[in-house]
mmCIF file of C-alpha atoms and ligand atoms in Angstrom:
data_model
loop_
_atom_site.group_PDB
_atom_site.id
_atom_site.type_symbol
_atom_site.label_atom_id
_atom_site.label_comp_id
_atom_site.label_asym_id
_atom_site.label_seq_id
_atom_site.Cartn_x
_atom_site.Cartn_y
_atom_site.Cartn_z
ATOM 1 C CA MET A 1 -11.100 -19.113 6.312
ATOM 2 C CA THR A 2 -8.203 -21.408 5.826
ATOM 3 C CA LYS A 3 -7.761 -23.647 2.753
ATOM 4 C CA LYS A 4 -9.095 -27.185 3.101
ATOM 5 C CA ASP A 5 -8.407 -29.826 0.604
ATOM 6 C CA ASN A 6 -12.025 -31.138 0.649
ATOM 7 C CA VAL A 7 -13.636 -27.720 -0.082
ATOM 8 C CA HIS A 8 -14.617 -27.086 -3.660
ATOM 9 C CA LEU A 9 -13.740 -24.012 -5.581
ATOM 10 C CA GLU A 10 -17.399 -22.882 -5.813
ATOM 11 C CA THR A 11 -17.383 -22.914 -2.031
ATOM 12 C CA LEU A 12 -14.165 -20.948 -1.878
ATOM 13 C CA LEU A 13 -15.678 -18.353 -4.297
ATOM 14 C CA ALA A 14 -18.565 -17.917 -1.895
ATOM 15 C CA SER A 15 -16.720 -17.951 1.379
ATOM 16 C CA GLY A 16 -13.114 -16.894 0.804
ATOM 17 C CA GLY A 17 -11.974 -13.696 2.502
ATOM 18 C CA ARG A 18 -15.180 -13.170 4.454
ATOM 19 C CA HIS A 19 -15.081 -12.671 8.201
ATOM 20 C CA PRO A 20 -18.537 -11.737 9.311
ATOM 21 C CA GLU A 21 -17.694 -12.511 12.957
ATOM 22 C CA ASP A 22 -15.388 -9.440 12.928
ATOM 23 C CA ASN A 23 -18.085 -7.184 11.597
ATOM 24 C CA TYR A 24 -21.436 -7.532 13.460
ATOM 25 C CA GLY A 25 -22.180 -10.601 11.440
ATOM 26 C CA ILE A 26 -22.609 -8.661 8.255
ATOM 27 C CA VAL A 27 -22.035 -10.902 5.197
ATOM 28 C CA ASN A 28 -19.701 -8.581 3.205
ATOM 29 C CA PRO A 29 -16.699 -6.670 4.623
ATOM 30 C CA PRO A 30 -17.143 -2.990 4.817
ATOM 31 C CA VAL A 31 -15.417 -0.565 2.447
ATOM 32 C CA TYR A 32 -12.750 1.173 4.503
ATOM 33 C CA HIS A 33 -11.743 4.459 2.954
ATOM 34 C CA ALA A 34 -8.365 5.366 4.316
ATOM 35 C CA SER A 35 -5.205 7.273 3.991
ATOM 36 C CA THR A 36 -4.106 7.974 7.666
ATOM 37 C CA VAL A 37 -4.183 5.031 10.034
ATOM 38 C CA THR A 38 -3.447 6.384 13.607
ATOM 39 C CA SER A 39 -1.573 4.679 16.440
ATOM 40 C CA PRO A 40 -2.688 5.103 19.976
ATOM 41 C CA THR A 41 0.929 4.867 21.484
ATOM 42 C CA LEU A 42 4.322 5.569 20.409
ATOM 43 C CA ALA A 43 5.231 1.901 21.030
ATOM 44 C CA GLU A 44 2.584 0.773 18.445
ATOM 45 C CA TRP A 45 3.689 3.447 16.054
ATOM 46 C CA ARG A 46 7.261 2.101 16.279
ATOM 47 C CA ALA A 47 6.088 -1.543 15.839
ATOM 48 C CA ARG A 48 4.046 -0.958 12.727
ATOM 49 C CA ASP A 49 4.887 -3.371 9.883
ATOM 50 C CA PHE A 50 2.979 -2.918 6.598
ATOM 51 C CA THR A 51 3.344 -6.537 5.731
ATOM 52 C CA LYS A 52 1.316 -7.542 8.755
ATOM 53 C CA HIS A 53 -0.711 -4.529 9.917
ATOM 54 C CA ILE A 54 -3.013 -1.944 8.396
ATOM 55 C CA THR A 55 -0.636 1.047 8.385
ATOM 56 C CA TYR A 56 -1.522 3.456 5.632
ATOM 57 C CA GLY A 57 -4.173 3.537 2.935
ATOM 58 C CA ARG A 58 -1.687 3.021 0.084
ATOM 59 C CA MET A 59 -0.416 -0.169 1.698
ATOM 60 C CA GLY A 60 -3.829 -1.725 1.673
ATOM 61 C CA THR A 61 -7.160 -1.462 3.557
ATOM 62 C CA PRO A 62 -8.977 -4.430 5.227
ATOM 63 C CA THR A 63 -11.248 -4.366 2.115
ATOM 64 C CA GLN A 64 -8.248 -5.003 -0.100
ATOM 65 C CA LYS A 65 -6.981 -7.746 2.283
ATOM 66 C CA SER A 66 -10.330 -9.611 1.972
ATOM 67 C CA LEU A 67 -10.134 -9.549 -1.813
ATOM 68 C CA GLU A 68 -6.511 -10.720 -1.806
ATOM 69 C CA GLU A 69 -7.271 -13.545 0.678
ATOM 70 C CA ALA A 70 -10.245 -14.624 -1.387
ATOM 71 C CA VAL A 71 -8.404 -14.637 -4.822
ATOM 72 C CA ALA A 72 -5.338 -16.329 -3.436
ATOM 73 C CA LEU A 73 -7.541 -19.140 -1.872
ATOM 74 C CA VAL A 74 -9.482 -19.689 -5.169
ATOM 75 C CA GLU A 75 -6.513 -19.807 -7.386
ATOM 76 C CA GLY A 76 -4.470 -21.872 -4.949
ATOM 77 C CA GLY A 77 -1.685 -19.356 -4.481
ATOM 78 C CA ASP A 78 -0.197 -18.487 -1.036
ATOM 79 C CA HIS A 79 -0.749 -14.686 -1.338
ATOM 80 C CA ALA A 80 -2.300 -12.063 -3.572
ATOM 81 C CA ILE A 81 -1.653 -8.421 -4.102
ATOM 82 C CA ALA A 82 -4.314 -6.109 -5.507
ATOM 83 C CA VAL A 83 -3.236 -3.195 -7.704
ATOM 84 C CA SER A 84 -4.827 -0.493 -9.742
ATOM 85 C CA SER A 85 -5.221 -2.275 -13.066
ATOM 86 C CA GLY A 86 -4.464 -5.400 -14.919
ATOM 87 C CA LEU A 87 -1.573 -3.634 -16.555
ATOM 88 C CA ALA A 88 -0.187 -2.614 -13.208
ATOM 89 C CA SER A 89 -0.246 -6.245 -12.094
ATOM 90 C CA ILE A 90 2.009 -7.164 -15.114
ATOM 91 C CA THR A 91 4.357 -4.207 -14.779
ATOM 92 C CA THR A 92 4.669 -4.636 -10.875
ATOM 93 C CA ALA A 93 5.307 -8.388 -11.347
ATOM 94 C CA ILE A 94 7.937 -8.144 -14.186
ATOM 95 C CA SER A 95 9.796 -5.288 -12.633
ATOM 96 C CA ALA A 96 10.109 -7.051 -9.305
ATOM 97 C CA PHE A 97 12.562 -9.711 -10.740
ATOM 98 C CA VAL A 98 14.802 -7.764 -13.043
ATOM 99 C CA GLU A 99 17.692 -5.349 -12.930
ATOM 100 C CA SER A 100 19.841 -3.580 -15.558
ATOM 101 C CA GLY A 101 21.641 -6.200 -17.688
ATOM 102 C CA ASP A 102 18.911 -8.814 -17.287
ATOM 103 C CA HIS A 103 16.822 -10.441 -20.025
ATOM 104 C CA ILE A 104 13.213 -11.408 -20.228
ATOM 105 C CA LEU A 105 11.263 -13.633 -22.637
ATOM 106 C CA VAL A 106 7.788 -12.525 -23.610
ATOM 107 C CA SER A 107 5.320 -14.357 -25.810
ATOM 108 C CA ASP A 108 4.856 -12.787 -29.174
ATOM 109 C CA SER A 109 1.059 -13.033 -28.683
ATOM 110 C CA ALA A 110 1.063 -11.119 -25.447
ATOM 111 C CA TYR A 111 -1.352 -8.280 -24.609
ATOM 112 C CA PHE A 112 -0.038 -5.305 -26.501
ATOM 113 C CA PRO A 113 0.415 -2.951 -23.540
ATOM 114 C CA THR A 114 2.692 -5.579 -21.908
ATOM 115 C CA ARG A 115 4.996 -5.235 -25.085
ATOM 116 C CA ASN A 116 4.751 -1.478 -24.686
ATOM 117 C CA PHE A 117 6.051 -1.711 -21.141
ATOM 118 C CA CYS A 118 8.883 -3.996 -22.091
ATOM 119 C CA ASN A 119 9.880 -1.925 -25.209
ATOM 120 C CA ASN A 120 9.577 1.487 -23.596
ATOM 121 C CA VAL A 121 10.176 1.135 -19.885
ATOM 122 C CA MET A 122 12.214 -2.149 -19.357
ATOM 123 C CA ALA A 123 14.491 -1.161 -22.260
ATOM 124 C CA LYS A 124 15.082 2.263 -20.745
ATOM 125 C CA TYR A 125 16.306 0.584 -17.527
ATOM 126 C CA GLY A 126 18.622 -1.775 -19.374
ATOM 127 C CA VAL A 127 16.489 -4.891 -19.473
ATOM 128 C CA GLU A 128 16.376 -6.677 -22.835
ATOM 129 C CA THR A 129 13.260 -8.371 -24.112
ATOM 130 C CA THR A 130 13.116 -11.268 -26.669
ATOM 131 C CA TYR A 131 9.809 -12.136 -28.079
ATOM 132 C CA TYR A 132 9.174 -15.799 -28.650
ATOM 133 C CA ASP A 133 6.890 -18.009 -30.726
ATOM 134 C CA PRO A 134 3.827 -18.637 -28.409
ATOM 135 C CA LEU A 135 3.774 -22.297 -29.604
ATOM 136 C CA ILE A 136 7.488 -22.765 -28.722
ATOM 137 C CA GLY A 137 6.732 -25.190 -25.815
ATOM 138 C CA GLY A 138 9.848 -26.727 -24.249
ATOM 139 C CA GLY A 139 11.882 -25.349 -27.207
ATOM 140 C CA ILE A 140 12.164 -22.199 -25.091
ATOM 141 C CA SER A 141 15.197 -23.836 -23.553
ATOM 142 C CA GLU A 142 17.187 -22.467 -26.547
ATOM 143 C CA LEU A 143 16.227 -18.925 -25.824
ATOM 144 C CA LEU A 144 16.913 -18.958 -22.131
ATOM 145 C CA GLN A 145 20.143 -17.230 -21.214
ATOM 146 C CA ASP A 146 22.116 -17.015 -17.985
ATOM 147 C CA ASN A 147 20.618 -13.606 -17.388
ATOM 148 C CA THR A 148 17.000 -14.511 -18.225
ATOM 149 C CA LYS A 149 15.063 -13.712 -15.087
ATOM 150 C CA VAL A 150 11.450 -13.809 -16.314
ATOM 151 C CA VAL A 151 9.434 -15.825 -18.891
ATOM 152 C CA LEU A 152 6.087 -14.217 -19.515
ATOM 153 C CA THR A 153 3.319 -16.462 -20.815
ATOM 154 C CA GLU A 154 -0.327 -15.666 -21.755
ATOM 155 C CA ALA A 155 -2.721 -18.263 -22.988
ATOM 156 C CA PRO A 156 -4.687 -18.173 -25.061
ATOM 157 C CA GLY A 157 -2.792 -15.250 -26.849
ATOM 158 C CA SER A 158 -4.354 -11.857 -27.019
ATOM 159 C CA GLN A 159 -6.333 -11.528 -30.262
ATOM 160 C CA THR A 160 -4.986 -14.723 -31.835
ATOM 161 C CA PHE A 161 -5.872 -17.309 -29.165
ATOM 162 C CA GLU A 162 -2.965 -19.734 -29.422
ATOM 163 C CA VAL A 163 -2.736 -22.027 -26.375
ATOM 164 C CA GLN A 164 0.771 -22.120 -24.915
ATOM 165 C CA ASP A 165 2.247 -25.275 -23.341
ATOM 166 C CA ILE A 166 2.784 -23.597 -20.024
ATOM 167 C CA PRO A 167 3.873 -26.700 -18.096
ATOM 168 C CA ALA A 168 6.635 -27.339 -20.625
ATOM 169 C CA ILE A 169 7.720 -23.740 -20.645
ATOM 170 C CA SER A 170 7.733 -23.514 -16.928
ATOM 171 C CA ALA A 171 9.869 -26.702 -16.679
ATOM 172 C CA ALA A 172 12.339 -25.169 -19.089
ATOM 173 C CA ALA A 173 12.360 -21.849 -17.402
ATOM 174 C CA HIS A 174 12.835 -23.371 -13.879
ATOM 175 C CA ALA A 175 15.754 -25.437 -15.075
ATOM 176 C CA ARG A 176 17.537 -22.156 -15.791
ATOM 177 C CA GLY A 177 16.442 -20.309 -12.769
ATOM 178 C CA ALA A 178 13.889 -18.058 -14.427
ATOM 179 C CA VAL A 179 10.489 -17.102 -12.902
ATOM 180 C CA VAL A 180 7.287 -17.758 -14.906
ATOM 181 C CA ILE A 181 4.739 -14.909 -14.858
ATOM 182 C CA ASN A 182 1.432 -15.931 -16.556
ATOM 183 C CA ASP A 183 -1.200 -13.444 -17.700
ATOM 184 C CA ASN A 184 -4.254 -15.534 -16.578
ATOM 185 C CA THR A 185 -6.895 -13.056 -17.442
ATOM 186 C CA TRP A 186 -8.614 -15.362 -19.961
ATOM 187 C CA GLY A 187 -8.178 -18.484 -17.822
ATOM 188 C CA THR A 188 -9.289 -16.718 -14.595
ATOM 189 C CA PRO A 189 -8.410 -18.204 -11.207
ATOM 190 C CA LEU A 190 -11.013 -20.905 -11.877
ATOM 191 C CA TYR A 191 -10.315 -22.170 -15.347
ATOM 192 C CA PHE A 192 -6.542 -22.186 -15.368
ATOM 193 C CA ARG A 193 -5.032 -23.530 -12.208
ATOM 194 C CA SER A 194 -1.670 -21.680 -12.462
ATOM 195 C CA PHE A 195 0.078 -23.107 -9.541
ATOM 196 C CA GLU A 196 -0.541 -26.781 -10.675
ATOM 197 C CA LYS A 197 0.833 -25.901 -14.003
ATOM 198 C CA GLY A 198 4.202 -24.610 -12.894
ATOM 199 C CA VAL A 199 3.511 -20.878 -12.871
ATOM 200 C CA ASP A 200 5.265 -18.793 -10.251
ATOM 201 C CA VAL A 201 3.303 -15.544 -10.526
ATOM 202 C CA SER A 202 -0.224 -15.337 -11.952
ATOM 203 C CA VAL A 203 -1.442 -11.880 -12.968
ATOM 204 C CA HIS A 204 -4.908 -10.925 -13.758
ATOM 205 C CA ALA A 205 -6.822 -8.024 -15.169
ATOM 206 C CA ALA A 206 -9.484 -8.260 -12.507
ATOM 207 C CA THR A 207 -11.133 -5.566 -14.489
ATOM 208 C CA LYS A 208 -12.432 -8.454 -16.698
ATOM 209 C CA TYR A 209 -14.239 -11.423 -15.181
ATOM 210 C CA ILE A 210 -13.446 -10.931 -11.491
ATOM 211 C CA VAL A 211 -15.030 -7.427 -11.374
ATOM 212 C CA GLY A 212 -17.332 -8.697 -14.212
ATOM 213 C CA HIS A 213 -19.599 -5.773 -14.616
ATOM 214 C CA SER A 214 -17.585 -3.234 -16.604
ATOM 215 C CA ASP A 215 -17.462 -0.758 -13.800
ATOM 216 C CA ALA A 216 -14.021 -0.842 -12.125
ATOM 217 C CA MET A 217 -10.383 -1.112 -13.004
ATOM 218 C CA LEU A 218 -8.388 -3.622 -10.847
ATOM 219 C CA GLY A 219 -5.425 -5.906 -11.039
ATOM 220 C CA ILE A 220 -4.389 -8.858 -9.013
ATOM 221 C CA ILE A 221 -1.046 -10.689 -8.603
ATOM 222 C CA VAL A 222 -1.250 -14.085 -7.108
ATOM 223 C CA THR A 223 1.936 -15.828 -6.058
ATOM 224 C CA THR A 224 3.728 -18.393 -3.838
ATOM 225 C CA GLU A 225 5.414 -17.853 -0.531
ATOM 226 C CA GLU A 226 8.660 -17.880 -2.301
ATOM 227 C CA HIS A 227 8.095 -14.877 -4.390
ATOM 228 C CA TYR A 228 5.582 -12.837 -2.339
ATOM 229 C CA GLU A 229 8.038 -10.570 -0.448
ATOM 230 C CA LYS A 230 9.945 -9.562 -3.534
ATOM 231 C CA ILE A 231 6.607 -8.511 -5.286
ATOM 232 C CA LEU A 232 5.218 -6.929 -2.158
ATOM 233 C CA MET A 233 8.276 -4.705 -1.814
ATOM 234 C CA ASN A 234 8.122 -3.768 -5.459
ATOM 235 C CA PHE A 235 4.420 -2.960 -5.127
ATOM 236 C CA ARG A 236 5.412 -0.614 -2.311
ATOM 237 C CA TYR A 237 8.412 0.996 -4.132
ATOM 238 C CA TRP A 238 6.247 1.921 -7.111
ATOM 239 C CA GLY A 239 3.522 3.344 -4.990
ATOM 240 C CA GLN A 240 0.943 0.870 -6.242
ATOM 241 C CA HIS A 241 -2.437 0.848 -4.736
ATOM 242 C CA ALA A 242 -5.992 -0.532 -5.244
ATOM 243 C CA ALA A 243 -8.936 1.728 -4.440
ATOM 244 C CA PRO A 244 -11.167 0.311 -1.671
ATOM 245 C CA ASP A 245 -14.430 0.722 -3.660
ATOM 246 C CA ASP A 246 -12.949 -1.119 -6.543
ATOM 247 C CA CYS A 247 -11.656 -3.906 -4.203
ATOM 248 C CA TYR A 248 -15.207 -4.200 -2.965
ATOM 249 C CA LEU A 249 -16.565 -4.431 -6.452
ATOM 250 C CA GLY A 250 -13.877 -7.116 -7.243
ATOM 251 C CA LEU A 251 -14.957 -9.058 -4.207
ATOM 252 C CA ARG A 252 -18.628 -8.741 -5.110
ATOM 253 C CA GLY A 253 -17.873 -9.881 -8.674
ATOM 254 C CA LEU A 254 -15.792 -12.887 -7.509
ATOM 255 C CA ARG A 255 -18.815 -14.269 -5.599
ATOM 256 C CA THR A 256 -20.731 -14.909 -8.771
ATOM 257 C CA MET A 257 -17.898 -15.444 -11.139
ATOM 258 C CA GLY A 258 -18.284 -19.259 -11.222
ATOM 259 C CA VAL A 259 -21.897 -19.069 -12.410
ATOM 260 C CA ARG A 260 -21.187 -16.173 -14.751
ATOM 261 C CA LEU A 261 -18.338 -17.987 -16.452
ATOM 262 C CA ARG A 262 -20.402 -21.211 -17.044
ATOM 263 C CA GLN A 263 -22.953 -19.165 -18.843
ATOM 264 C CA HIS A 264 -20.346 -17.159 -20.793
ATOM 265 C CA GLN A 265 -18.809 -20.387 -21.980
ATOM 266 C CA GLU A 266 -22.132 -21.881 -22.944
ATOM 267 C CA ASN A 267 -23.201 -18.775 -24.854
ATOM 268 C CA ALA A 268 -19.763 -18.451 -26.449
ATOM 269 C CA LEU A 269 -19.870 -22.070 -27.675
ATOM 270 C CA THR A 270 -23.290 -21.461 -29.155
ATOM 271 C CA MET A 271 -22.080 -18.455 -30.944
ATOM 272 C CA ALA A 272 -18.861 -20.075 -32.160
ATOM 273 C CA ASN A 273 -20.742 -23.047 -33.559
ATOM 274 C CA TRP A 274 -23.159 -20.884 -35.386
ATOM 275 C CA LEU A 275 -20.378 -18.776 -36.795
ATOM 276 C CA LYS A 276 -18.760 -21.887 -38.168
ATOM 277 C CA THR A 277 -21.809 -22.441 -40.294
ATOM 278 C CA ARG A 278 -21.493 -19.024 -42.012
ATOM 279 C CA PRO A 279 -19.731 -19.044 -45.401
ATOM 280 C CA GLU A 280 -17.890 -15.755 -44.910
ATOM 281 C CA VAL A 281 -16.203 -16.971 -41.632
ATOM 282 C CA THR A 282 -12.989 -18.809 -42.461
ATOM 283 C CA ARG A 283 -11.889 -19.551 -38.911
ATOM 284 C CA VAL A 284 -13.193 -19.277 -35.364
ATOM 285 C CA LEU A 285 -10.278 -18.858 -33.030
ATOM 286 C CA PHE A 286 -11.552 -20.512 -29.876
ATOM 287 C CA PRO A 287 -9.593 -23.368 -28.198
ATOM 288 C CA ALA A 288 -12.754 -24.796 -26.738
ATOM 289 C CA LEU A 289 -13.734 -25.893 -30.208
ATOM 290 C CA PRO A 290 -12.533 -29.514 -31.027
ATOM 291 C CA ASP A 291 -11.120 -28.462 -34.368
ATOM 292 C CA ASP A 292 -9.118 -25.587 -32.932
ATOM 293 C CA PRO A 293 -5.266 -26.146 -33.143
ATOM 294 C CA GLY A 294 -4.923 -25.447 -29.437
ATOM 295 C CA HIS A 295 -7.866 -27.716 -28.389
ATOM 296 C CA GLU A 296 -5.869 -30.592 -27.108
ATOM 297 C CA LEU A 297 -3.662 -28.440 -24.885
ATOM 298 C CA TRP A 298 -6.622 -26.482 -23.695
ATOM 299 C CA LYS A 299 -8.412 -29.678 -22.729
ATOM 300 C CA ARG A 300 -5.369 -30.978 -20.938
ATOM 301 C CA ASP A 301 -4.593 -27.737 -19.017
ATOM 302 C CA PHE A 302 -7.861 -25.696 -18.673
ATOM 303 C CA GLU A 303 -11.016 -26.408 -16.727
ATOM 304 C CA GLY A 304 -13.121 -24.257 -19.076
ATOM 305 C CA ALA A 305 -13.339 -21.378 -21.452
ATOM 306 C CA CYS A 306 -14.620 -17.846 -21.126
ATOM 307 C CA GLY A 307 -16.619 -15.796 -23.507
ATOM 308 C CA LEU A 308 -13.857 -14.267 -25.508
ATOM 309 C CA PHE A 309 -12.818 -15.540 -28.908
ATOM 310 C CA GLY A 310 -11.982 -14.431 -32.422
ATOM 311 C CA LEU A 311 -12.929 -15.109 -36.007
ATOM 312 C CA THR A 312 -11.474 -14.364 -39.401
ATOM 313 C CA LEU A 313 -13.511 -13.422 -42.490
ATOM 314 C CA ASP A 314 -12.812 -14.442 -46.048
ATOM 315 C CA LYS A 315 -11.874 -10.892 -47.148
ATOM 316 C CA HIS A 316 -9.886 -7.928 -45.734
ATOM 317 C CA HIS A 317 -12.672 -5.353 -45.457
ATOM 318 C CA ASP A 318 -12.136 -1.607 -45.536
ATOM 319 C CA ASP A 319 -13.607 0.531 -42.843
ATOM 320 C CA THR A 320 -16.553 1.556 -45.045
ATOM 321 C CA ALA A 321 -17.785 -2.079 -45.280
ATOM 322 C CA LEU A 322 -16.773 -2.796 -41.676
ATOM 323 C CA GLY A 323 -18.466 0.241 -40.469
ATOM 324 C CA ALA A 324 -21.757 -0.840 -42.202
ATOM 325 C CA MET A 325 -21.642 -3.981 -40.067
ATOM 326 C CA LEU A 326 -20.384 -2.699 -36.706
ATOM 327 C CA ASP A 327 -22.136 0.739 -36.665
ATOM 328 C CA GLY A 328 -25.482 -1.021 -36.834
ATOM 329 C CA MET A 329 -24.951 -3.690 -34.164
ATOM 330 C CA GLU A 330 -27.607 -3.445 -31.441
ATOM 331 C CA LEU A 331 -26.176 -5.812 -28.853
ATOM 332 C CA PHE A 332 -22.582 -6.079 -29.620
ATOM 333 C CA ALA A 333 -21.013 -2.847 -28.678
ATOM 334 C CA MET A 334 -17.528 -1.561 -29.751
ATOM 335 C CA GLY A 335 -15.303 -0.996 -26.825
ATOM 336 C CA ALA A 336 -12.075 -1.979 -25.202
ATOM 337 C CA SER A 337 -11.876 -4.528 -22.404
ATOM 338 C CA TRP A 338 -14.182 -7.513 -21.869
ATOM 339 C CA GLY A 339 -15.360 -9.842 -19.135
ATOM 340 C CA GLY A 340 -18.415 -7.811 -18.214
ATOM 341 C CA TYR A 341 -21.932 -9.259 -18.559
ATOM 342 C CA GLU A 342 -22.495 -7.578 -21.995
ATOM 343 C CA SER A 343 -21.366 -8.540 -25.499
ATOM 344 C CA LEU A 344 -18.679 -6.663 -27.366
ATOM 345 C CA ILE A 345 -17.107 -6.738 -30.818
ATOM 346 C CA LEU A 346 -13.924 -5.220 -32.147
ATOM 347 C CA PRO A 347 -11.688 -5.552 -35.207
ATOM 348 C CA GLY A 348 -8.200 -6.733 -34.388
ATOM 349 C CA LYS A 349 -4.719 -6.250 -35.602
ATOM 350 C CA PRO A 350 -2.131 -8.512 -34.031
ATOM 351 C CA ILE A 351 1.375 -6.981 -33.724
ATOM 352 C CA ARG A 352 4.094 -9.588 -34.167
ATOM 353 C CA THR A 353 7.856 -9.283 -34.221
ATOM 354 C CA ALA A 354 9.127 -12.841 -33.580
ATOM 355 C CA THR A 355 6.508 -14.637 -35.734
ATOM 356 C CA THR A 356 4.053 -13.662 -38.510
ATOM 357 C CA TRP A 357 0.334 -13.948 -38.283
ATOM 358 C CA GLU A 358 -1.677 -14.431 -41.475
ATOM 359 C CA SER A 359 -5.335 -14.569 -41.993
ATOM 360 C CA THR A 360 -7.677 -14.871 -44.945
ATOM 361 C CA GLY A 361 -9.356 -11.671 -44.117
ATOM 362 C CA THR A 362 -10.527 -9.233 -41.370
ATOM 363 C CA LEU A 363 -10.029 -10.384 -37.766
ATOM 364 C CA LEU A 364 -12.816 -9.737 -35.325
ATOM 365 C CA ARG A 365 -12.833 -10.251 -31.585
ATOM 366 C CA LEU A 366 -16.072 -11.129 -29.872
ATOM 367 C CA HIS A 367 -16.908 -10.972 -26.211
ATOM 368 C CA VAL A 368 -20.023 -13.064 -25.745
ATOM 369 C CA GLY A 369 -22.068 -11.737 -22.781
ATOM 370 C CA LEU A 370 -24.956 -13.088 -20.827
ATOM 371 C CA GLU A 371 -27.695 -11.913 -23.339
ATOM 372 C CA HIS A 372 -29.753 -14.755 -24.880
ATOM 373 C CA PRO A 373 -27.648 -16.398 -27.599
ATOM 374 C CA ASP A 374 -30.588 -16.298 -30.061
ATOM 375 C CA ASP A 375 -30.700 -12.534 -29.774
ATOM 376 C CA LEU A 376 -26.923 -12.351 -30.198
ATOM 377 C CA ILE A 377 -27.101 -14.585 -33.309
ATOM 378 C CA ALA A 378 -29.788 -12.480 -34.848
ATOM 379 C CA ASP A 379 -27.622 -9.357 -34.224
ATOM 380 C CA LEU A 380 -24.511 -10.858 -35.688
ATOM 381 C CA GLU A 381 -26.475 -12.345 -38.657
ATOM 382 C CA ALA A 382 -27.861 -8.935 -39.541
ATOM 383 C CA GLY A 383 -24.375 -7.378 -39.195
ATOM 384 C CA LEU A 384 -22.833 -9.951 -41.562
ATOM 385 C CA ASP A 385 -25.632 -9.367 -43.996
ATOM 386 C CA ARG A 386 -24.875 -5.546 -43.898
ATOM 387 C CA LEU A 387 -21.219 -6.346 -44.360
ATOM 388 C CA ALA A 388 -21.916 -8.473 -47.401
ATOM 389 C CA ALA A 389 -24.208 -5.835 -48.913
ATOM 390 C CA ALA A 390 -21.710 -3.018 -48.303
ATOM 391 C CA ALA A 391 -18.714 -5.094 -49.646
ATOM 392 C CA GLY A 392 -20.713 -5.686 -52.837
HETATM 393 C C1 PLP B 401 -7.281 -6.178 -20.434
HETATM 394 C C2 PLP B 401 -6.095 -6.978 -20.254
HETATM 395 C C3 PLP B 401 -5.028 -6.586 -19.451
HETATM 396 C C4 PLP B 401 -5.050 -5.228 -18.780
HETATM 397 O O1 PLP B 401 -6.018 -5.030 -17.906
HETATM 398 P P1 PLP B 401 -6.432 -3.489 -17.378
HETATM 399 O O2 PLP B 401 -7.181 -3.703 -16.194
HETATM 400 O O3 PLP B 401 -7.203 -2.915 -18.563
HETATM 401 O O4 PLP B 401 -5.184 -2.737 -17.172
HETATM 402 C C5 PLP B 401 -3.967 -7.425 -19.263
HETATM 403 N N1 PLP B 401 -3.913 -8.569 -19.833
HETATM 404 C C6 PLP B 401 -4.894 -9.066 -20.681
HETATM 405 C C7 PLP B 401 -4.802 -10.346 -21.328
HETATM 406 C C8 PLP B 401 -6.022 -8.248 -20.859
HETATM 407 O O5 PLP B 401 -6.975 -8.669 -21.709
#
């Protein structure tokens, strides 16, 4: 299916990347398991081009191509490349654009493993990273150097939920020839329209809302015609790959992502507003709330919010008190990742080097799932009561 201006995003979610006419009329594409792909003639073997044909399992199966086509259509990019994890989408994208002696700018609130990659891998290959204040906006001009090849943005910030002015950062980066890579996991291809906001490369932990069911690891890089080949070649050099079953799960998740996100947002707002009434909660870090410092930018640049937000408490609790709260939760489970249908809770600890991050007390991150909000409120209320009792 080709992109049509008059087709809505919900329609693209349901129809993108599907070609039943090529497959007995069956609605979903099959899962092709493949390593070897054979050629019937020497002439065809010689003519194989991995950018156009199915040539080898590592270079992508038809299942992977369906997913890539669908996600690119939904986000409004020209191409997408599926990889093994969200982190792999970040590392594959960044490393496509730099060489020894180059410089990159990374938001101080970026996902911690992104920082790990820059500090431990990019540094080893002679690429220097400067971390910048996520709220810098157009002021990033002052940090851009002649050798700055990449500006990495992520909004809202991991754990701390600052909203970045991505259009202003993109304009400044482009004026100096740098490429903007945006980690759009929170925004998703639906709620942050990367390519209308000046982003060149949008990377996603598809593990989160695209897969949506906590059962597969997957990353997706969406980009424009201009940058596609460079990233595709880098994907190939590093031996990146996305497993066919996981691509299938990503496609299946994508079909319902719109309705799931609407409910995650509604449930999250209900929870956030309830939390604001609690005396021990000093801040709810959720840009969809009108009194959040990032609300105006969020309203300008985002089409919606997902189910992930933070909150701070009035005290820094030790693990004995925090354990009394968290160990007894019945619906909010403790675990990494988010974006599945179920609710999660974790204590946070933002790592900063360019800025400082202060809070009145313990930082908690909630992922609000699709359970009924009344049941989630009851679970949290009981947890906060256990915390108060344990803290004395
Ligand atoms: C989870 C996450 C990633 C990494 O995704 P994985 O699939 O776990 O590798 C990247 N960026 C953000 C913002 C994330 O939350």
